[in-house]
């Protein structure tokens, strides 16, 4: 008899601060320790690197893991399935409380190390172990973990399979079923189907885009949209500035490649560009052309923008941070006229990103776009596809894995309800095989 507990620590009531614990009898595996950035941004002058975890828990910025004190068992591993901040951003605040290694894919472990290095309050000494997609690792004599290749909006994303004597538990947060990715392999459908045949006890999966119809467009579509915007024009000598997620390495790779095709030098500007793109380059996930320039510090960024103005905007393609209108990011500073880069009538600003639907972000973005337009910029927005599975992708994954139990995670109650409707269509029954969990709750499953 195996007793399984699924503990919803964070990210079940909201977007962000994801953390789930899976208990197999008295052995516990923690999955993700994420940060909810919008709870940090509403306060001015917050330096999270120096803040205590209890203070951040009170702000709702990191998962309230104090509930782990009431869970009966020992934590054997902390596992992260990709490197987004809402999955790894609280590691530097919480991981030191557990005597357990942190296990993630190579790119994710590199980002976790950066995270820990910038921490100023706690010393995080946990072992950090890199496990490649497709590999398996023994955690106890009864439990092993396996990384199965996935796709998402950051490289080196995996599904996690926790193998127990009674079957597996699968964690699929976050993913998309992209069959034509521009970096890496497509999700390992063969392995997922096999896992389904072997017996899946529970599937914990993101509900973020379960309410969107159809399937998520492939990253190849975003690649073609970008190509059309950047190269498909008769005004090829105007100033162009692209902004996108620094962590979206596949997208960055496309932009850098198109810059070369346009005969322009790609110049990546912003602190996070250095961290995400620089790391991906060092680890060999992307090949950057020799001409590429990356600057992270404000003085270097302004120096590069000055050079672009002097030598001619038509010779460069600046790729900058600030697509959500974040105050202080490079694009906001350009819009405010705080850099040597001057927008002229007809210059193009290309947003290869969606607007995150939170009122604060929408206000920031509105203000940014208005300022840019007032300086004469032409705006190309939403040159983007999502990294999260839509409803029919969820349908496919669910029927591929055939889990006994399903638990939507990583979303608001509204997003979970969309997932629940889809899962009911697939034959699951709410309260019996389909479970709505709130932060702080534990679901018990008994297996023969
Ligand atoms: Zn993610």
CSV table of C-alpha atoms and ligand atoms in Angstrom, one decimal:
chain,number,residue,atom,x,y,z
A,1,UNK,CA,0.0,0.0,0.0
A,2,UNK,CA,1.3,3.4,-1.0
A,3,UNK,CA,-0.2,6.6,0.5
A,4,UNK,CA,0.3,9.6,-1.7
A,5,UNK,CA,-0.2,13.2,-0.7
A,6,UNK,CA,-0.4,16.1,-3.1
A,7,UNK,CA,0.3,19.3,-1.2
A,8,UNK,CA,-0.7,22.5,-2.9
A,9,UNK,CA,1.8,25.0,-1.4
A,10,UNK,CA,1.6,27.9,-3.8
A,11,UNK,CA,0.3,28.8,-7.3
A,12,UNK,CA,-3.1,27.2,-6.9
A,13,UNK,CA,-4.9,30.4,-6.0
A,14,UNK,CA,-2.9,32.7,-8.4
A,15,UNK,CA,-0.4,33.0,-11.2
A,16,UNK,CA,3.1,32.9,-9.8
A,17,UNK,CA,4.8,31.6,-6.6
A,18,UNK,CA,4.4,28.0,-7.7
A,19,UNK,CA,5.2,25.2,-5.3
A,20,UNK,CA,3.9,21.7,-4.9
A,21,UNK,CA,5.0,18.9,-2.6
A,22,UNK,CA,4.4,15.2,-3.4
A,23,UNK,CA,4.5,12.9,-0.5
A,24,UNK,CA,5.0,9.1,-1.1
A,25,UNK,CA,4.4,7.6,2.3
A,26,UNK,CA,7.0,9.5,4.3
A,27,UNK,CA,9.2,10.7,1.5
A,28,UNK,CA,8.6,14.1,0.1
A,29,UNK,CA,9.6,15.7,-3.2
A,30,UNK,CA,9.1,19.4,-3.5
A,31,UNK,CA,8.5,20.7,-7.0
A,32,UNK,CA,9.3,24.4,-7.8
A,33,UNK,CA,9.7,27.4,-5.5
A,34,UNK,CA,8.5,30.4,-7.4
A,35,UNK,CA,8.2,34.1,-7.0
A,36,UNK,CA,5.1,36.2,-7.7
A,37,UNK,CA,6.6,39.3,-9.1
A,38,UNK,CA,3.4,41.5,-9.2
A,39,UNK,CA,3.2,41.3,-5.4
A,40,UNK,CA,6.7,42.7,-5.3
A,41,UNK,CA,6.2,45.4,-7.9
A,42,UNK,CA,3.2,47.0,-6.1
A,43,UNK,CA,5.7,48.2,-3.4
A,44,UNK,CA,8.1,50.9,-4.2
A,45,UNK,CA,11.9,50.5,-3.6
A,46,UNK,CA,11.7,46.8,-2.5
A,47,UNK,CA,15.0,45.0,-2.5
A,48,UNK,CA,14.0,41.4,-2.4
A,49,UNK,CA,17.6,40.2,-2.3
A,50,UNK,CA,17.8,41.5,1.3
A,51,UNK,CA,14.3,40.5,2.5
A,52,UNK,CA,13.4,37.7,4.9
A,53,UNK,CA,11.2,34.9,3.7
A,54,UNK,CA,8.6,35.4,6.3
A,55,UNK,CA,8.1,39.0,5.2
A,56,UNK,CA,7.9,37.8,1.5
A,57,UNK,CA,5.3,35.1,2.5
A,58,UNK,CA,3.3,37.8,4.2
A,59,UNK,CA,3.3,39.9,1.0
A,60,UNK,CA,2.1,36.9,-1.0
A,61,UNK,CA,5.3,37.0,-3.1
A,62,UNK,CA,6.6,33.5,-2.3
A,63,UNK,CA,4.8,30.3,-1.3
A,64,UNK,CA,3.8,29.9,2.3
A,65,UNK,CA,5.8,26.8,3.0
A,66,UNK,CA,5.3,27.0,6.7
A,67,UNK,CA,2.5,24.5,6.1
A,68,UNK,CA,5.2,21.9,5.4
A,69,UNK,CA,5.7,21.7,9.2
A,70,UNK,CA,2.4,19.9,9.4
A,71,UNK,CA,3.2,17.4,6.6
A,72,UNK,CA,4.4,14.1,8.0
A,73,UNK,CA,7.6,13.1,6.2
A,74,UNK,CA,11.1,14.1,5.1
A,75,UNK,CA,12.0,16.2,2.0
A,76,UNK,CA,14.3,14.1,-0.2
A,77,UNK,CA,14.6,16.5,-3.2
A,78,UNK,CA,13.6,19.9,-4.6
A,79,UNK,CA,13.0,19.6,-8.3
A,80,UNK,CA,12.4,22.4,-10.9
A,81,UNK,CA,11.1,21.7,-14.3
A,82,UNK,CA,12.2,25.0,-16.0
A,83,UNK,CA,13.9,28.3,-15.2
A,84,UNK,CA,11.1,30.9,-15.1
A,85,UNK,CA,11.1,33.0,-12.0
A,86,UNK,CA,7.6,31.9,-11.0
A,87,UNK,CA,9.2,28.4,-10.7
A,88,UNK,CA,12.7,29.1,-9.3
A,89,UNK,CA,12.5,32.7,-7.9
A,90,UNK,CA,11.9,31.7,-4.3
A,91,UNK,CA,14.7,29.0,-4.1
A,92,UNK,CA,17.1,31.5,-2.6
A,93,UNK,CA,14.5,32.3,0.2
A,94,UNK,CA,13.2,28.8,1.0
A,95,UNK,CA,15.6,26.0,-0.1
A,96,UNK,CA,18.0,26.3,2.8
A,97,UNK,CA,15.2,25.2,5.1
A,98,UNK,CA,15.4,21.7,3.6
A,99,UNK,CA,18.3,19.2,3.7
A,100,UNK,CA,17.8,18.1,0.1
A,101,UNK,CA,19.5,18.6,-3.2
A,102,UNK,CA,18.0,20.9,-5.9
A,103,UNK,CA,17.6,18.9,-9.2
A,104,UNK,CA,17.0,20.6,-12.5
A,105,UNK,CA,18.1,20.5,-16.2
A,106,UNK,CA,21.5,22.1,-17.0
A,107,UNK,CA,20.2,25.5,-18.2
A,108,UNK,CA,17.8,25.7,-15.2
A,109,UNK,CA,20.5,24.9,-12.7
A,110,UNK,CA,22.7,27.7,-14.2
A,111,UNK,CA,19.8,30.1,-13.6
A,112,UNK,CA,19.3,28.8,-10.1
A,113,UNK,CA,23.0,29.4,-9.3
A,114,UNK,CA,22.6,33.0,-10.5
A,115,UNK,CA,19.6,33.3,-8.3
A,116,UNK,CA,21.5,32.1,-5.2
A,117,UNK,CA,24.5,34.2,-6.0
A,118,UNK,CA,22.5,37.4,-5.9
A,119,UNK,CA,20.8,36.5,-2.6
A,120,UNK,CA,21.9,38.8,0.3
A,121,UNK,CA,19.9,37.5,3.2
A,122,UNK,CA,20.3,33.7,3.3
A,123,UNK,CA,23.1,31.3,2.5
A,124,UNK,CA,21.8,28.5,0.3
A,125,UNK,CA,24.1,25.6,0.5
A,126,UNK,CA,21.9,22.8,-1.0
A,127,UNK,CA,23.6,20.6,-3.5
A,128,UNK,CA,22.6,21.6,-7.1
A,129,UNK,CA,22.4,18.6,-9.4
A,130,UNK,CA,21.9,18.8,-13.2
A,131,UNK,CA,19.8,16.1,-14.7
A,132,UNK,CA,19.3,16.1,-18.5
A,133,UNK,CA,16.1,15.7,-20.3
A,134,UNK,CA,15.5,11.9,-20.8
A,135,UNK,CA,17.5,10.9,-17.7
A,136,UNK,CA,16.4,9.2,-14.5
A,137,UNK,CA,17.7,9.6,-11.0
A,138,UNK,CA,17.1,7.4,-7.9
A,139,UNK,CA,15.9,9.4,-4.9
A,140,UNK,CA,15.2,6.6,-2.4
A,141,UNK,CA,15.3,2.8,-3.0
A,142,UNK,CA,11.6,3.0,-3.9
A,143,UNK,CA,11.4,6.4,-5.7
A,144,UNK,CA,13.1,7.7,-8.8
A,145,UNK,CA,12.5,10.8,-10.9
A,146,UNK,CA,12.6,11.1,-14.6
A,147,UNK,CA,12.8,14.2,-16.9
A,148,UNK,CA,10.8,13.8,-20.1
A,149,UNK,CA,11.4,16.4,-22.9
A,150,UNK,CA,8.8,19.2,-23.2
A,151,UNK,CA,8.6,22.6,-24.9
A,152,UNK,CA,7.8,26.0,-23.4
A,153,UNK,CA,8.9,29.6,-23.7
A,154,UNK,CA,12.3,28.9,-22.1
A,155,UNK,CA,14.8,26.2,-23.2
A,156,UNK,CA,15.5,23.0,-21.4
A,157,UNK,CA,11.9,22.6,-20.0
A,158,UNK,CA,10.8,19.1,-19.0
A,159,UNK,CA,7.9,17.1,-17.7
A,160,UNK,CA,8.7,15.4,-14.3
A,161,UNK,CA,7.7,11.8,-13.7
A,162,UNK,CA,8.0,10.6,-10.2
A,163,UNK,CA,8.1,6.8,-10.2
A,164,UNK,CA,6.7,5.0,-7.2
A,165,UNK,CA,6.1,1.2,-6.6
A,166,UNK,CA,2.4,1.9,-7.5
A,167,UNK,CA,2.8,4.0,-10.6
A,168,UNK,CA,4.0,7.4,-11.6
A,169,UNK,CA,3.0,11.0,-10.7
A,170,UNK,CA,3.5,13.4,-13.6
A,171,UNK,CA,4.1,17.2,-13.2
A,172,UNK,CA,3.4,19.2,-16.3
A,173,UNK,CA,3.9,22.8,-15.4
A,174,UNK,CA,4.6,24.6,-17.8
A,175,UNK,CA,4.5,23.1,-21.3
A,176,UNK,CA,3.3,23.4,-24.9
A,177,UNK,CA,3.0,20.6,-27.4
A,178,UNK,CA,5.2,22.1,-30.1
A,179,UNK,CA,6.0,19.8,-32.9
A,180,UNK,CA,8.1,22.4,-34.8
A,181,UNK,CA,10.2,24.0,-32.1
A,182,UNK,CA,13.0,26.3,-33.3
A,183,UNK,CA,15.4,25.1,-30.6
A,184,UNK,CA,15.5,21.6,-29.0
A,185,UNK,CA,13.4,18.5,-29.7
A,186,UNK,CA,9.6,18.2,-29.8
A,187,UNK,CA,8.0,16.8,-26.6
A,188,UNK,CA,8.8,13.1,-26.1
A,189,UNK,CA,5.4,11.8,-27.2
A,190,UNK,CA,6.6,8.2,-27.4
A,191,UNK,CA,7.7,8.3,-23.7
A,192,UNK,CA,4.6,10.1,-22.6
A,193,UNK,CA,2.4,7.4,-24.3
A,194,UNK,CA,4.5,4.7,-22.6
A,195,UNK,CA,4.1,6.3,-19.2
A,196,UNK,CA,0.3,6.3,-19.8
A,197,UNK,CA,0.4,2.6,-20.6
A,198,UNK,CA,2.5,1.8,-17.5
A,199,UNK,CA,0.0,3.6,-15.2
A,200,UNK,CA,-0.1,7.2,-14.0
A,201,UNK,CA,-1.6,7.7,-10.6
A,202,UNK,CA,-1.9,11.5,-10.8
A,203,UNK,CA,-1.3,14.3,-13.3
A,204,UNK,CA,-0.6,17.8,-11.9
A,205,UNK,CA,-0.8,20.2,-14.7
A,206,UNK,CA,-1.0,24.0,-15.5
A,207,UNK,CA,-4.4,25.5,-16.2
A,208,UNK,CA,-3.1,28.8,-17.5
A,209,UNK,CA,-4.4,28.7,-21.0
A,210,UNK,CA,-7.0,25.9,-20.6
A,211,UNK,CA,-9.6,28.5,-21.5
A,212,UNK,CA,-8.2,29.3,-24.9
A,213,UNK,CA,-9.7,27.4,-27.9
A,214,UNK,CA,-7.7,25.0,-30.0
A,215,UNK,CA,-4.0,24.4,-29.8
A,216,UNK,CA,-1.1,26.7,-29.1
A,217,UNK,CA,0.6,27.9,-32.3
A,218,UNK,CA,4.1,26.6,-32.7
A,219,UNK,CA,7.2,28.7,-32.1
A,220,UNK,CA,7.8,28.4,-35.8
A,221,UNK,CA,4.7,30.6,-36.3
A,222,UNK,CA,6.3,33.3,-34.2
A,223,UNK,CA,9.5,32.9,-36.1
A,224,UNK,CA,7.7,33.5,-39.4
A,225,UNK,CA,5.7,36.4,-38.0
A,226,UNK,CA,8.9,38.1,-36.8
A,227,UNK,CA,10.5,37.5,-40.2
A,228,UNK,CA,7.5,39.1,-41.9
A,229,UNK,CA,7.7,42.2,-39.7
A,230,UNK,CA,11.5,42.6,-39.8
A,231,UNK,CA,12.2,41.8,-43.4
A,232,UNK,CA,8.9,42.3,-45.1
A,233,UNK,CA,9.1,46.1,-45.6
A,234,UNK,CA,10.0,48.7,-48.2
A,235,UNK,CA,11.2,51.0,-45.4
A,236,UNK,CA,14.2,48.9,-44.5
A,237,UNK,CA,16.4,51.7,-43.5
A,238,UNK,CA,14.4,53.1,-40.6
A,239,UNK,CA,15.3,52.7,-36.9
A,240,UNK,CA,14.0,49.4,-35.5
A,241,UNK,CA,13.9,48.3,-31.9
A,242,UNK,CA,12.7,44.8,-30.8
A,243,UNK,CA,11.7,43.9,-27.3
A,244,UNK,CA,11.0,40.4,-26.0
A,245,UNK,CA,11.4,38.1,-23.0
A,246,UNK,CA,15.2,37.9,-22.3
A,247,UNK,CA,14.5,34.3,-21.1
A,248,UNK,CA,12.9,33.3,-24.4
A,249,UNK,CA,16.1,31.9,-26.0
A,250,UNK,CA,14.4,30.5,-29.1
A,251,UNK,CA,12.8,33.9,-29.8
A,252,UNK,CA,16.1,35.7,-29.1
A,253,UNK,CA,17.8,33.3,-31.5
A,254,UNK,CA,15.3,34.1,-34.3
A,255,UNK,CA,15.8,37.8,-33.8
A,256,UNK,CA,19.6,37.6,-33.9
A,257,UNK,CA,19.4,35.5,-37.0
A,258,UNK,CA,17.1,38.0,-38.7
A,259,UNK,CA,19.3,40.9,-37.8
A,260,UNK,CA,22.1,39.2,-39.8
A,261,UNK,CA,19.8,38.7,-42.7
A,262,UNK,CA,18.9,42.4,-42.5
A,263,UNK,CA,22.6,43.3,-42.6
A,264,UNK,CA,22.3,44.8,-39.1
A,265,UNK,CA,24.4,44.2,-36.0
A,266,UNK,CA,22.3,42.7,-33.2
A,267,UNK,CA,22.8,44.6,-29.9
A,268,UNK,CA,21.2,43.1,-26.8
A,269,UNK,CA,20.6,45.6,-24.1
A,270,UNK,CA,19.5,45.0,-20.5
A,271,UNK,CA,20.6,43.2,-17.3
A,272,UNK,CA,18.5,40.2,-17.9
A,273,UNK,CA,19.8,39.8,-21.5
A,274,UNK,CA,23.3,39.2,-20.1
A,275,UNK,CA,21.9,36.6,-17.6
A,276,UNK,CA,19.7,34.5,-19.9
A,277,UNK,CA,21.2,34.9,-23.3
A,278,UNK,CA,24.8,35.0,-22.1
A,279,UNK,CA,24.2,31.8,-20.1
A,280,UNK,CA,22.5,30.0,-23.0
A,281,UNK,CA,25.5,30.9,-25.2
A,282,UNK,CA,28.1,29.7,-22.7
A,283,UNK,CA,26.3,26.4,-22.3
A,284,UNK,CA,26.1,26.0,-26.1
A,285,UNK,CA,22.3,26.1,-26.5
A,286,UNK,CA,22.6,28.9,-29.1
A,287,UNK,CA,25.2,30.1,-31.6
A,288,UNK,CA,25.5,33.8,-31.6
A,289,UNK,CA,27.2,35.5,-34.6
A,290,UNK,CA,30.6,37.1,-33.8
A,291,UNK,CA,29.1,40.6,-34.4
A,292,UNK,CA,26.6,40.4,-31.6
A,293,UNK,CA,27.0,42.8,-28.7
A,294,UNK,CA,25.4,42.3,-25.2
A,295,UNK,CA,25.4,45.0,-22.5
A,296,UNK,CA,23.9,44.7,-19.0
A,297,UNK,CA,25.0,47.8,-17.1
A,298,UNK,CA,23.4,51.1,-17.6
A,299,UNK,CA,26.5,53.0,-18.6
A,300,UNK,CA,27.4,50.4,-21.2
A,301,UNK,CA,23.9,50.4,-22.5
A,302,UNK,CA,23.9,54.1,-22.9
A,303,UNK,CA,27.3,53.9,-24.5
A,304,UNK,CA,26.0,51.4,-27.1
A,305,UNK,CA,22.9,53.5,-27.8
A,306,UNK,CA,25.1,56.6,-28.3
A,307,UNK,CA,27.2,54.6,-30.8
A,308,UNK,CA,24.1,53.5,-32.7
A,309,UNK,CA,23.0,57.1,-33.0
A,310,UNK,CA,26.4,58.2,-34.3
A,311,UNK,CA,27.0,55.4,-36.8
A,312,UNK,CA,23.4,55.1,-38.0
A,313,UNK,CA,20.3,53.4,-36.7
A,314,UNK,CA,20.0,51.4,-40.0
A,315,UNK,CA,23.2,49.5,-39.2
A,316,UNK,CA,21.9,48.0,-35.9
A,317,UNK,CA,19.0,46.1,-34.4
A,318,UNK,CA,18.8,46.9,-30.7
A,319,UNK,CA,16.9,44.1,-28.7
A,320,UNK,CA,15.9,45.6,-25.4
A,321,UNK,CA,14.1,44.8,-22.1
A,322,UNK,CA,10.9,46.5,-21.1
A,323,UNK,CA,8.1,45.0,-23.2
A,324,UNK,CA,5.7,45.2,-20.3
A,325,UNK,CA,6.5,48.8,-19.7
A,326,UNK,CA,8.6,48.1,-16.6
A,327,UNK,CA,9.8,51.4,-15.3
A,328,UNK,CA,13.6,51.6,-15.5
A,329,UNK,CA,13.9,49.0,-18.2
A,330,UNK,CA,15.7,50.1,-21.4
A,331,UNK,CA,12.6,50.7,-23.5
A,332,UNK,CA,11.0,52.8,-20.9
A,333,UNK,CA,14.1,54.9,-20.6
A,334,UNK,CA,14.2,55.3,-24.4
A,335,UNK,CA,10.5,56.4,-24.4
A,336,UNK,CA,11.3,58.9,-21.6
A,337,UNK,CA,14.1,60.4,-23.6
A,338,UNK,CA,16.6,59.3,-20.9
A,339,UNK,CA,19.1,57.6,-23.2
A,340,UNK,CA,21.2,58.9,-26.2
A,341,UNK,CA,18.8,56.9,-28.5
A,342,UNK,CA,16.3,59.4,-30.0
A,343,UNK,CA,13.1,58.1,-31.6
A,344,UNK,CA,12.3,59.8,-34.9
A,345,UNK,CA,9.1,59.7,-37.0
A,346,UNK,CA,8.7,56.3,-38.6
A,347,UNK,CA,11.0,54.3,-36.3
A,348,UNK,CA,9.6,50.9,-35.5
A,349,UNK,CA,9.1,49.3,-32.1
A,350,UNK,CA,8.4,45.6,-32.3
A,351,UNK,CA,6.8,43.9,-29.3
A,352,UNK,CA,7.6,40.2,-29.6
A,353,UNK,CA,5.5,39.6,-26.5
A,354,UNK,CA,2.0,39.7,-25.2
A,355,UNK,CA,0.8,42.1,-22.5
A,356,UNK,CA,0.6,40.2,-19.2
A,357,UNK,CA,-3.1,40.7,-18.2
A,358,UNK,CA,-2.7,42.4,-14.8
A,359,UNK,CA,-4.0,46.0,-14.4
A,360,UNK,CA,-0.6,47.3,-13.3
A,361,UNK,CA,1.2,45.9,-16.3
A,362,UNK,CA,-1.5,47.1,-18.7
A,363,UNK,CA,-1.2,50.6,-17.3
A,364,UNK,CA,2.6,50.6,-17.6
A,365,UNK,CA,2.4,49.3,-21.2
A,366,UNK,CA,-0.3,51.9,-22.1
A,367,UNK,CA,1.9,54.6,-20.8
A,368,UNK,CA,5.0,53.2,-22.6
A,369,UNK,CA,3.3,52.9,-26.0
A,370,UNK,CA,1.7,56.4,-25.7
A,371,UNK,CA,5.1,58.0,-25.0
A,372,UNK,CA,6.7,56.1,-27.9
A,373,UNK,CA,4.0,57.2,-30.3
A,374,UNK,CA,4.3,60.8,-29.2
A,375,UNK,CA,7.9,60.7,-30.4
A,376,UNK,CA,6.8,59.4,-33.8
A,377,UNK,CA,7.3,55.6,-33.3
A,378,UNK,CA,5.2,53.0,-35.3
A,379,UNK,CA,4.1,50.2,-33.0
A,380,UNK,CA,4.0,46.5,-34.0
A,381,UNK,CA,2.5,44.6,-31.1
A,382,UNK,CA,1.8,40.9,-30.2
A,383,UNK,CA,4.4,39.5,-32.7
A,384,UNK,CA,4.2,36.5,-30.4
A,385,UNK,CA,2.8,33.0,-29.7
A,386,UNK,CA,2.1,31.6,-26.2
A,387,UNK,CA,4.3,29.1,-24.4
A,388,UNK,CA,1.4,27.6,-22.6
A,389,UNK,CA,-0.8,24.7,-23.8
A,390,UNK,CA,-4.3,25.6,-25.0
A,391,UNK,CA,-7.4,23.5,-24.3
A,392,UNK,CA,-7.0,20.9,-27.1
A,393,UNK,CA,-3.3,20.3,-26.1
A,394,UNK,CA,-4.5,19.6,-22.6
A,395,UNK,CA,-7.1,17.2,-24.0
A,396,UNK,CA,-4.3,15.3,-25.9
A,397,UNK,CA,-2.0,15.1,-23.0
A,398,UNK,CA,-4.7,13.9,-20.7
A,399,UNK,CA,-5.7,11.1,-23.1
A,400,UNK,CA,-2.1,10.2,-23.7
A,401,UNK,CA,-1.3,9.8,-20.0
A,402,UNK,CA,-4.7,8.5,-18.8
A,403,UNK,CA,-4.0,9.4,-15.2
A,404,UNK,CA,-6.3,8.1,-12.4
A,405,UNK,CA,-6.4,11.6,-10.8
A,406,UNK,CA,-6.0,15.1,-12.2
A,407,UNK,CA,-5.1,18.2,-10.4
A,408,UNK,CA,-5.0,21.6,-12.2
A,409,UNK,CA,-2.3,23.9,-10.8
A,410,UNK,CA,-0.5,27.1,-11.8
A,411,UNK,CA,-3.5,29.4,-12.2
A,412,UNK,CA,-6.5,31.2,-10.7
A,413,UNK,CA,-9.7,29.5,-9.8
A,414,UNK,CA,-11.1,30.8,-13.1
A,415,UNK,CA,-8.3,29.0,-15.1
A,416,UNK,CA,-8.8,25.8,-13.1
A,417,UNK,CA,-12.5,25.8,-13.8
A,418,UNK,CA,-11.8,26.0,-17.5
A,419,UNK,CA,-9.5,23.0,-17.1
A,420,UNK,CA,-12.1,21.1,-15.1
A,421,UNK,CA,-14.7,21.5,-17.8
A,422,UNK,CA,-12.3,20.0,-20.4
A,423,UNK,CA,-11.4,17.2,-18.0
A,424,UNK,CA,-15.1,16.5,-17.4
A,425,UNK,CA,-15.6,16.2,-21.1
A,426,UNK,CA,-12.8,13.6,-21.0
A,427,UNK,CA,-14.7,11.5,-18.4
A,428,UNK,CA,-13.2,12.8,-15.1
A,429,UNK,CA,-15.4,13.6,-12.2
A,430,UNK,CA,-14.9,16.5,-9.9
A,431,UNK,CA,-14.3,15.6,-6.3
A,432,UNK,CA,-13.6,11.9,-7.3
A,433,UNK,CA,-10.9,11.8,-9.9
A,434,UNK,CA,-10.6,15.5,-10.6
A,435,UNK,CA,-9.5,17.7,-7.8
A,436,UNK,CA,-9.6,21.5,-7.2
A,437,UNK,CA,-6.9,22.3,-4.6
A,438,UNK,CA,-6.4,25.6,-2.9
A,439,UNK,CA,-3.0,26.8,-1.4
A,440,UNK,CA,-2.4,25.0,1.9
A,441,UNK,CA,-4.5,21.9,1.1
A,442,UNK,CA,-3.3,18.2,0.9
A,443,UNK,CA,-5.0,15.7,-1.3
A,444,UNK,CA,-4.7,12.0,-0.1
A,445,UNK,CA,-4.6,9.2,-2.6
A,446,UNK,CA,-4.3,5.5,-1.5
A,447,UNK,CA,-2.9,3.0,-4.0
A,448,UNK,CA,-2.6,-0.7,-3.9
B,1,LIG,ZN1,7.0,29.0,-17.3
